[in-house]
Coordinates of C-alpha atoms and ligand atoms in Angstrom, one line a residue:
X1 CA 0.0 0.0 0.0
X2 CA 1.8 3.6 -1.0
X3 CA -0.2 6.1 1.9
X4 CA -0.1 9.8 0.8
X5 CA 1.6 12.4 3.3
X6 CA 0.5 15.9 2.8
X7 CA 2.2 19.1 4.0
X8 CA 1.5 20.0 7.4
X9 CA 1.2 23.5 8.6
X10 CA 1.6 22.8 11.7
X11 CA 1.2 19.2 14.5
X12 CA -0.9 19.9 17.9
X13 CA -2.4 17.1 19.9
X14 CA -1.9 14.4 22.6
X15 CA -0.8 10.8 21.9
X16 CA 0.0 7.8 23.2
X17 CA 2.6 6.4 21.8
X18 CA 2.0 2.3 21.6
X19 CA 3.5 0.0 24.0
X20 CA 7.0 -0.9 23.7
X21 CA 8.1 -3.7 21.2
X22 CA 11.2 -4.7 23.2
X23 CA 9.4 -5.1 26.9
X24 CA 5.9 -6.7 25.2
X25 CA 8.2 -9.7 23.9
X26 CA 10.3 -10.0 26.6
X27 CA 7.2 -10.0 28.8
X28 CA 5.5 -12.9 27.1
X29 CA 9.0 -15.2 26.9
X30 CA 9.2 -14.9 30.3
X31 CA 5.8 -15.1 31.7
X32 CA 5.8 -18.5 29.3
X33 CA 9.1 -20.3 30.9
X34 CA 7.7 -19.1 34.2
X35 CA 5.9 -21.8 36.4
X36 CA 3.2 -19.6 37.3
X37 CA 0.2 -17.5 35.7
X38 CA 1.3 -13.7 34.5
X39 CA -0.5 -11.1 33.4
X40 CA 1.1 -8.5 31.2
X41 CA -1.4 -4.9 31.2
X42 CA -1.0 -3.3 27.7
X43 CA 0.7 -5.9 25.0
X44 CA 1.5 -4.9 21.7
X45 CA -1.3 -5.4 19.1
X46 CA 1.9 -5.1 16.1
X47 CA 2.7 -7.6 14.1
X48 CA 6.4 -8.4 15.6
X49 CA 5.4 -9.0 19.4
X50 CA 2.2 -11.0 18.0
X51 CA 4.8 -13.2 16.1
X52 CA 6.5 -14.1 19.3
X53 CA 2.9 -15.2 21.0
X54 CA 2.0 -16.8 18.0
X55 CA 5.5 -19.2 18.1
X56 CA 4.6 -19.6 21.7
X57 CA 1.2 -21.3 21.2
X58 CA 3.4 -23.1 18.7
X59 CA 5.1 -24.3 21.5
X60 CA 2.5 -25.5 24.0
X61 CA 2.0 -22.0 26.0
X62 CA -1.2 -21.4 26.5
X63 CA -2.2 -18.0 25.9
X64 CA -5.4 -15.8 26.1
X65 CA -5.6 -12.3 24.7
X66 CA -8.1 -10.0 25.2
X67 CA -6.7 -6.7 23.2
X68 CA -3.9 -5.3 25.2
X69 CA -4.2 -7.4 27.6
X70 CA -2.4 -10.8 27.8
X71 CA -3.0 -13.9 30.3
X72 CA 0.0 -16.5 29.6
X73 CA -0.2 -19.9 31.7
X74 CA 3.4 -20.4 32.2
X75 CA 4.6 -23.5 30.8
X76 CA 7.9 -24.0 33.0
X77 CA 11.4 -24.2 31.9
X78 CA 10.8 -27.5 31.1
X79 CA 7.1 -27.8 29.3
X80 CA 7.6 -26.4 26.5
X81 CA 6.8 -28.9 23.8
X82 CA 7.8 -29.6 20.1
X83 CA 5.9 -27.4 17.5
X84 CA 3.9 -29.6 14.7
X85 CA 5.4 -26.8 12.2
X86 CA 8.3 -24.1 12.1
X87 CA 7.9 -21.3 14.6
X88 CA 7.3 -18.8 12.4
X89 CA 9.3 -15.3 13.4
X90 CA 7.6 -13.4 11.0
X91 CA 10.0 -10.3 10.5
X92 CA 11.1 -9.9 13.5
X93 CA 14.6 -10.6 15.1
X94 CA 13.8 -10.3 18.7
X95 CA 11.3 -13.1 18.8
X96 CA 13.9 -15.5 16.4
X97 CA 17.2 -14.1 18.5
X98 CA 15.5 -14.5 21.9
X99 CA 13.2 -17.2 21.6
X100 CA 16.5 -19.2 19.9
X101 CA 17.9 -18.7 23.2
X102 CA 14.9 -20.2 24.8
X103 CA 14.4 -23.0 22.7
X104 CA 17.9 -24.3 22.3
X105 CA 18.4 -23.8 26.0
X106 CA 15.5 -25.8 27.1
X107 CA 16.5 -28.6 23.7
X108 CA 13.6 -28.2 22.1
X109 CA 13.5 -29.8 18.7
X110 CA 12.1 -27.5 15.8
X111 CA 12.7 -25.2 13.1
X112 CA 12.6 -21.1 12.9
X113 CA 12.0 -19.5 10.2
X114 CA 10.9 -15.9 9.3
X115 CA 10.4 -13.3 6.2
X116 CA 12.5 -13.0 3.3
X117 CA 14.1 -9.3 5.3
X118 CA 14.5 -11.5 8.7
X119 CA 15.7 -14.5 6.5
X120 CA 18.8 -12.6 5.1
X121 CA 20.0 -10.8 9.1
X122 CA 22.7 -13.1 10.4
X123 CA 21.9 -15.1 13.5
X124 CA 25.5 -15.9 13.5
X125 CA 26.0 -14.0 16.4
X126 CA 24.0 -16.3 18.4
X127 CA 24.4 -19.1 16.7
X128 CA 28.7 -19.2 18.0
X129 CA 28.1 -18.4 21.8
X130 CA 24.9 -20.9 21.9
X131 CA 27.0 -23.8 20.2
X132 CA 29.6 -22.8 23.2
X133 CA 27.4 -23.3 25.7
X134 CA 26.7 -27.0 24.7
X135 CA 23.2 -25.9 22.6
X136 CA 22.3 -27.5 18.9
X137 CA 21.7 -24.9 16.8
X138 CA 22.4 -24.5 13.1
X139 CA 21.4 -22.1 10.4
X140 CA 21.4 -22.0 6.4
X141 CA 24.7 -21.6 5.8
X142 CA 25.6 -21.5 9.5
X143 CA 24.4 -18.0 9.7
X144 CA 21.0 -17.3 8.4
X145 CA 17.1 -18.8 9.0
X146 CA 15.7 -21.2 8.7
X147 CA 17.2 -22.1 12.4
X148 CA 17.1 -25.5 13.7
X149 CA 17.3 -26.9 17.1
X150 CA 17.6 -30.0 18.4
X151 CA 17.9 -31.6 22.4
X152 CA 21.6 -31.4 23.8
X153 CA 23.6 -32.9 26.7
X154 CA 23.4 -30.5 29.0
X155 CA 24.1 -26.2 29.1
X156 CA 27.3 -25.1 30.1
X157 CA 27.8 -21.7 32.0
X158 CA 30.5 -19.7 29.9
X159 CA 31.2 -16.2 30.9
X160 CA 31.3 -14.1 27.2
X161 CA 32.2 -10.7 26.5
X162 CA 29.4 -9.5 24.6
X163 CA 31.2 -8.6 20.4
X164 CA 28.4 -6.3 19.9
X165 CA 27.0 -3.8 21.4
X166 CA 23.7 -6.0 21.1
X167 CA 20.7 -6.8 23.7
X168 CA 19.2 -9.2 20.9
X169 CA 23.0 -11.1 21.3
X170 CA 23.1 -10.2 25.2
X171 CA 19.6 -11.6 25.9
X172 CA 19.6 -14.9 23.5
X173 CA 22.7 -15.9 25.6
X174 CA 21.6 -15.1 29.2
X175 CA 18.3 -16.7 28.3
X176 CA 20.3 -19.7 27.1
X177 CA 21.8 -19.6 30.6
X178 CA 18.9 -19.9 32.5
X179 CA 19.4 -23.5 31.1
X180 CA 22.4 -24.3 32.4
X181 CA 23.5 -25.5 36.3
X182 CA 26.7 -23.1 36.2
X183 CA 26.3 -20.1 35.6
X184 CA 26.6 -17.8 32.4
X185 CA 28.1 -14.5 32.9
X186 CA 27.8 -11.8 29.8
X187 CA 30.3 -9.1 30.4
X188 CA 29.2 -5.9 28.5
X189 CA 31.7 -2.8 28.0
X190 CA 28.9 -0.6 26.4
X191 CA 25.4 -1.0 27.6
X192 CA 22.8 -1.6 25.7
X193 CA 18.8 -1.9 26.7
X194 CA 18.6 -3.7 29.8
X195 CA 14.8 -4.9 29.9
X196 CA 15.9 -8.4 30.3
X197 CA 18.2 -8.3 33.3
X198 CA 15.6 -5.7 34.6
X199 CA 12.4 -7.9 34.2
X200 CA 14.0 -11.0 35.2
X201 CA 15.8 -9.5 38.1
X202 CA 18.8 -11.3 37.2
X203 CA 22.2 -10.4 39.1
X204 CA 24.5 -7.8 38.2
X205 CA 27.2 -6.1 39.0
X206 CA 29.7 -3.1 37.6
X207 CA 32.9 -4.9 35.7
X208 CA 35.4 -2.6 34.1
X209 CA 33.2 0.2 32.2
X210 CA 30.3 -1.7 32.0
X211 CA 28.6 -4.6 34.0
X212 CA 28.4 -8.3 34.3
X213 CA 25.1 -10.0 34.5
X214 CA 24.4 -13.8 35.1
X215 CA 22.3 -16.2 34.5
X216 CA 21.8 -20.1 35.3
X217 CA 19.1 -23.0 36.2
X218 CA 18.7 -21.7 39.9
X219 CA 17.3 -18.3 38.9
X220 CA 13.7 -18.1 39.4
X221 CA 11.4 -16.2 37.0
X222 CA 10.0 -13.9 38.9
X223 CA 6.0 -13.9 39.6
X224 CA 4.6 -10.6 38.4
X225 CA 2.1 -8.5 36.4
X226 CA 3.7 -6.9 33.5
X227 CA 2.4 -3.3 32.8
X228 CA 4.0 -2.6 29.4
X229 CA 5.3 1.0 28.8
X230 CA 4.9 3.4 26.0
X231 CA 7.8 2.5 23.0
X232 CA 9.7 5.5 23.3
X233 CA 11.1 4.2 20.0
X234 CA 8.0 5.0 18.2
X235 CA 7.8 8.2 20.7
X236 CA 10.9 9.6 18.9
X237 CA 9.1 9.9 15.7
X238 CA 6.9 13.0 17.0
X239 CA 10.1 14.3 19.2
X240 CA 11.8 15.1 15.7
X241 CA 8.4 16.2 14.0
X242 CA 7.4 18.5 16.9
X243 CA 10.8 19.9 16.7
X244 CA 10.5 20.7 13.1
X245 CA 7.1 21.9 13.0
X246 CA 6.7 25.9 13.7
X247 CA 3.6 26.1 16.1
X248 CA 3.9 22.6 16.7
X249 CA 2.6 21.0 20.6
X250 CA 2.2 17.5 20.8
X251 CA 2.3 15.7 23.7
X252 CA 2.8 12.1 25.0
X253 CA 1.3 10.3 27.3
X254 CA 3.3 7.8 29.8
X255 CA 6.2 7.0 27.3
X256 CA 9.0 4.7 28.4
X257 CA 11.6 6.6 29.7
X258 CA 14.4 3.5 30.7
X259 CA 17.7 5.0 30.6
X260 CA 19.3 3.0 28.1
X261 CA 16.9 3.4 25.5
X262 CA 16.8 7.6 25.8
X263 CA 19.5 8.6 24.2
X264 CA 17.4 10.2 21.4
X265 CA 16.4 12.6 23.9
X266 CA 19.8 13.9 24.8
X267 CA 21.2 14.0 21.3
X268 CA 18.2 16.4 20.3
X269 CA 19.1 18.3 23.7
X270 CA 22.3 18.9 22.7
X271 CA 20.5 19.8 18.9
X272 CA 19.0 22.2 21.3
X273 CA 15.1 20.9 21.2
X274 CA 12.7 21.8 23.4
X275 CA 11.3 18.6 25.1
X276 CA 9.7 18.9 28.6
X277 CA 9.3 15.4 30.8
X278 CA 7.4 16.1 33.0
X279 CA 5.3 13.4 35.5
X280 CA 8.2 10.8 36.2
X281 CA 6.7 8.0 37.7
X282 CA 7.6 4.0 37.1
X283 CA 4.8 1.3 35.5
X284 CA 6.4 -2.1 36.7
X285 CA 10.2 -2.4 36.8
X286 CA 10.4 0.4 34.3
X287 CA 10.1 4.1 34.3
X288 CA 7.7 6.4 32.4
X289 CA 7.1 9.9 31.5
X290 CA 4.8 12.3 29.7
X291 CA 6.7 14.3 27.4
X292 CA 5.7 17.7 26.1
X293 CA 7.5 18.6 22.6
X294 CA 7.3 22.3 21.3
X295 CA 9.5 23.3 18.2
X296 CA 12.9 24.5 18.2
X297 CA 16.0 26.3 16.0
X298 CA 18.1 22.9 15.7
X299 CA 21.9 23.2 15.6
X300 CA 23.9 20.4 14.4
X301 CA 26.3 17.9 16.0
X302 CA 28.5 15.5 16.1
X303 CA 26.7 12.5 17.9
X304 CA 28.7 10.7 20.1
X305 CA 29.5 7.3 18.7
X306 CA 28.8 5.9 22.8
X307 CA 25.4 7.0 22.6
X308 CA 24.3 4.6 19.4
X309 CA 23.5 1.6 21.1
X310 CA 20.8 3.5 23.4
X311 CA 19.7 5.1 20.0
X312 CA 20.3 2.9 17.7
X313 CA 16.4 2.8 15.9
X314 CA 15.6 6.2 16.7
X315 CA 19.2 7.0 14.4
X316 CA 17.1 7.1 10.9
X317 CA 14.5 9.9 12.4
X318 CA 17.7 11.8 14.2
X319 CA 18.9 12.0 10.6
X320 CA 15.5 13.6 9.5
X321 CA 16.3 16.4 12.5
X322 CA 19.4 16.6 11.3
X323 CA 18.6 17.6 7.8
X324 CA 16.6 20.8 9.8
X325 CA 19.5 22.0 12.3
X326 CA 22.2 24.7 10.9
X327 CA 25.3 23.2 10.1
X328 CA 27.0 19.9 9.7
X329 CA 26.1 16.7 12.0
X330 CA 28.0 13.3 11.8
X331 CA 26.6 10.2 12.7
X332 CA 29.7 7.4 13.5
X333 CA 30.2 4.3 15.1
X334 CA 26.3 3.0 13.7
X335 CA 27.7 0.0 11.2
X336 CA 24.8 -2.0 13.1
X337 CA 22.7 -0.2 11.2
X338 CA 23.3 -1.9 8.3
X339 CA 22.0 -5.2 10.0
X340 CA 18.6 -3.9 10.6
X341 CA 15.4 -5.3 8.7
X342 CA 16.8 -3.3 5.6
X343 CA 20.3 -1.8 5.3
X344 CA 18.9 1.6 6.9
X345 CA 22.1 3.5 6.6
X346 CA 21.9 3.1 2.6
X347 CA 17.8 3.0 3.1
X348 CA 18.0 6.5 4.2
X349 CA 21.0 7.5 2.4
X350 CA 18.4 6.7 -0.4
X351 CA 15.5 8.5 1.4
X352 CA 17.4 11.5 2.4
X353 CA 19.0 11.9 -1.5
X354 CA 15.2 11.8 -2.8
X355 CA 14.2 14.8 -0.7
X356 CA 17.5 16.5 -1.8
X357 CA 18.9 16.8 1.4
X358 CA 22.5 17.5 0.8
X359 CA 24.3 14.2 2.7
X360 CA 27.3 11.5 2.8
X361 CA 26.7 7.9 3.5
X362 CA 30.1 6.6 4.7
X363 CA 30.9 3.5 6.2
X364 CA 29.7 3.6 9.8
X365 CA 27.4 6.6 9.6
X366 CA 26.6 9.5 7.7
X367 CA 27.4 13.2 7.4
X368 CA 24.2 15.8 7.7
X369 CA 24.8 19.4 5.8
X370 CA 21.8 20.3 7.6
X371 CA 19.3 23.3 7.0
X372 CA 16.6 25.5 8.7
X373 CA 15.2 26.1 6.0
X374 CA 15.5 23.0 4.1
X375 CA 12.2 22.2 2.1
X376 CA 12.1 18.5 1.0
X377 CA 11.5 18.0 -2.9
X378 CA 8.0 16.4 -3.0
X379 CA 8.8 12.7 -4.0
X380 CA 8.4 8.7 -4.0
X381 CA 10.5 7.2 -1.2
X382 CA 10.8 3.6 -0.9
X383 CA 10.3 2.1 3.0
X384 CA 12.3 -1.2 1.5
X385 CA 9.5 -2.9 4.0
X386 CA 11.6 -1.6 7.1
X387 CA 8.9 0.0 9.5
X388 CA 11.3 2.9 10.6
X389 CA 12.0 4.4 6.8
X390 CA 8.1 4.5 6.5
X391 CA 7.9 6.5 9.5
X392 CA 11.2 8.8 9.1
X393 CA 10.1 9.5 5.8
X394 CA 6.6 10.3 6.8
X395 CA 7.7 12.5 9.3
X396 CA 10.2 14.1 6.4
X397 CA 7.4 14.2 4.1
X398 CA 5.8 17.0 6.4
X399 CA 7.8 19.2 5.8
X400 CA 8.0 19.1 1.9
X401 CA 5.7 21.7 -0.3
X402 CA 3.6 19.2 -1.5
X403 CA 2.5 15.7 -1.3
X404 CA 5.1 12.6 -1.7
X405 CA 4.6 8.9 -1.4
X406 CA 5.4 6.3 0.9
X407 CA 5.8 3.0 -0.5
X408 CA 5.1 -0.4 1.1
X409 CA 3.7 1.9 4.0
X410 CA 1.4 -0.9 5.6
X411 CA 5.3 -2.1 7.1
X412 CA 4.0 0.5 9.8
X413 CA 2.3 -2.2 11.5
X414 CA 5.6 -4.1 12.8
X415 CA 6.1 -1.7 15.5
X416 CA 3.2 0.9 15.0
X417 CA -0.1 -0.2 13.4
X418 CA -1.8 3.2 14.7
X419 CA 0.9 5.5 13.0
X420 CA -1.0 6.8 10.1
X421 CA -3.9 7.5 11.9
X422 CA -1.9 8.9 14.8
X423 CA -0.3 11.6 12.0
X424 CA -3.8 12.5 10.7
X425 CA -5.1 13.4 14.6
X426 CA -2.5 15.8 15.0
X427 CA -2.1 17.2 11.3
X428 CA -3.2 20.8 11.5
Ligands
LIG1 C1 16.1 -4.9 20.4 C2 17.4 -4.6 20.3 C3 18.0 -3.8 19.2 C4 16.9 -3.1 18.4 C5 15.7 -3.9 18.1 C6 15.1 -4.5 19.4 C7 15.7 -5.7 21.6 O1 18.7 -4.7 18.3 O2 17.5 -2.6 17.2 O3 14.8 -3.2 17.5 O4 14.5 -5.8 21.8 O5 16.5 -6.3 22.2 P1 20.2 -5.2 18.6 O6 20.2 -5.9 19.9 O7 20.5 -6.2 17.5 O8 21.0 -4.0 18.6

């Protein structure tokens, strides 16, 4: 489906942003290897956190839904049974890297498989540290989906320094842990989102300039109701289009405000935005804010390359509000990017060139000659099926003189099924 983005004059309203895609899976993994009952308050209705309840009915979990809310009878560590068909991952690489860590951990015999996009991301990465630990794991080409898993002699407890700066990577192997009878320790030097060590209150402690967390057989999963936060992920889309918009007010309702997934924010305080939080409060383990947004005069920067793992999807719509500030920004240190459901540093090198915004794609990044005044050409840009170029290029399109196209702009739906309608309410 192409949708049609008109100029805006200006964007005024109150949203709330839809609950986080990280925390909603997380939620239901855990709640379904626990041995007890959960409940999680506000589940994600889009189409990657219903992939990973839809491979856990696969798996024996039983599962009622009721809209947001979710009631998952936990199957135990050890009642998870073997699917009659491939788990099917959809496009999604937290539910294929996590649940892979599940799965092989607990010797489950089946098969993972997803889209063509999820099909060619390498699961290498958790395919090496898995095999380590004793698992049966094996991929096409011993890097790609379709996955398969088979029963094994027993975990071992490794401790790994994380390669990547990854909580996909991070997670997959401390879930694998919670397998084993020694324990697993991941040492990370630059932190990434930390939902899982959070929700499963697993132990931690500082190591060098990061932290060391641990997992093994004798953690229990804790008993709780999950109350799932706003994605301040899909949040940052309206943080960049209030900032750009003269007149512009929008506000958000109870948006997830955990500290290693905010680094959006302080880039575009440092661009000089005008974002108020105001209300700090927490809803279950995590913390939440409303945040007010108001527009501002942008100035570039260079981002700092220790920030991109706490920004690393918000990075394509930082590039959209760096195409509006005065002066040169420079993205580094963001090759991860490329390893996304589409390659999103050539995606919105691509995007970015369509709207004539003057920029350089380089290896690990991309430099921003940036513009107050900068009016994007009206045009066709391509999403490449990737959620987050449909959205950063809505949010680009607003700004033009006249109306462009997205293409393939249903992708929306993987993190954000109310997006379009969300841009309409507050359209002025
Ligand atoms: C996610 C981690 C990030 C992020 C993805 C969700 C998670 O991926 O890009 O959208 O829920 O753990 P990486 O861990 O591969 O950086």
């Amino acid at each position: 489906m192409t949708e049609y983005v008109a100029p805006v004059k200006t964007l005024k309203g109150k949203l709330v942003p839809p609950p986080d895609k990280s925390i909603s899976h997380r939620s239901a993994l855990f709640a379904a290897i626990s041995n007890e009952k959960s409940l999680i308050k506000n589940y994600s209705q889009a189409a990657d956190p219903q992939s990973t309840l839809a491979c856990l009915q696969q798996l024996g979990v039983v599962i009622d839904q009721q809209d947001n809310q979710v009631t998952i009878y936990g199957a135990g560590r050890e009642g998870l049974t073997e699917p009659t068909a491939p788990l099917d991952c959809g496009n999604s690489g937290t539910t294929m890297r996590l649940l892979a860590g599940i799965v092989a951990g607990a010797g489950v015999e089946c098969s993972m498989v997803g889209d063509a996009s999820l099909s060619a991301r390498t699961m290498k990465r958790i395919i090496a540290p898995i095999t380590e630990m004793g698992g049966h794991i094996s991929g096409r080409d011993g890097a790609y989906a379709p996955l398969n898993i088979r029963p094994h002699k027993g975990i071992r407890g490794m401790r790994y320094p994380l390669p990547i700066a990854s909580a996909q990577l991070k997670s997959a192997v401390l879930l694998t842990g919670l397998f084993g009878e020694e324990p697993t320790e991941v040492v990370e030097s630059v932190l990434s989102r930390d939902h899982t060590e959070r929700l499963l209150d697993l132990k931690s402690e500082p190591y060098g300039t990061g932290k060391l967390i641990r997992s093994s057989r004798s953690d229990v999963i804790p008993a709780q109701t999950y109350t799932v936060p706003g994605d301040f992920s899909a949040a940052a889309f309206w943080l960049v289009a209030g900032s750009i918009h003269e007149g512009a007010e929008i506000e958000l309702e109870s948006t997830g405000m955990n500290p290693s997934r905010i680094a959006a924010l302080e880039v575009l305080n440092q661009m000089g935005a005008n974002i108020a939080v105001e209300n700090p409060r927490s809803e279950g383990k995590e913390p939440v804010a409303d945040l007010k947004i108001t527009p501002a005069e942008l100035k570039a920067i260079k981002l700092d390359p220790s920030l991109v793992p706490n920004c690393i999807d918000e990075l394509p719509v930082l590039m959209v509000a760096m195409c509006f500030a005065d002066g040169t920004s420079s993205i580094s240190g963001a090759e991860e990017l490329r390893h996304k459901e589409t390659d999103r540093l050539s995606a919105m090198s691509e995007i970015l060139k369509r709207a004539g915004a003057s920029i350089e794609e380089t290896e690990d990044g991309m430099l921003i000659h940036g513009n107050p005044g900068f009016t994007p050409k009206p045009a066709t840009y391509p999403s490449r099926h990737d959620h987050r170029m449909a959205m950063a290029a809505a949010i680009l399109a607003t700004r033009s003189a006249s109306r462009s196209q997205i293409e393939d702009a249903e992708c929306t739906a993987i993190s954000y099924p109310e997006f379009w309608a969300h841009l309409n309410q507050i359209s002025r």
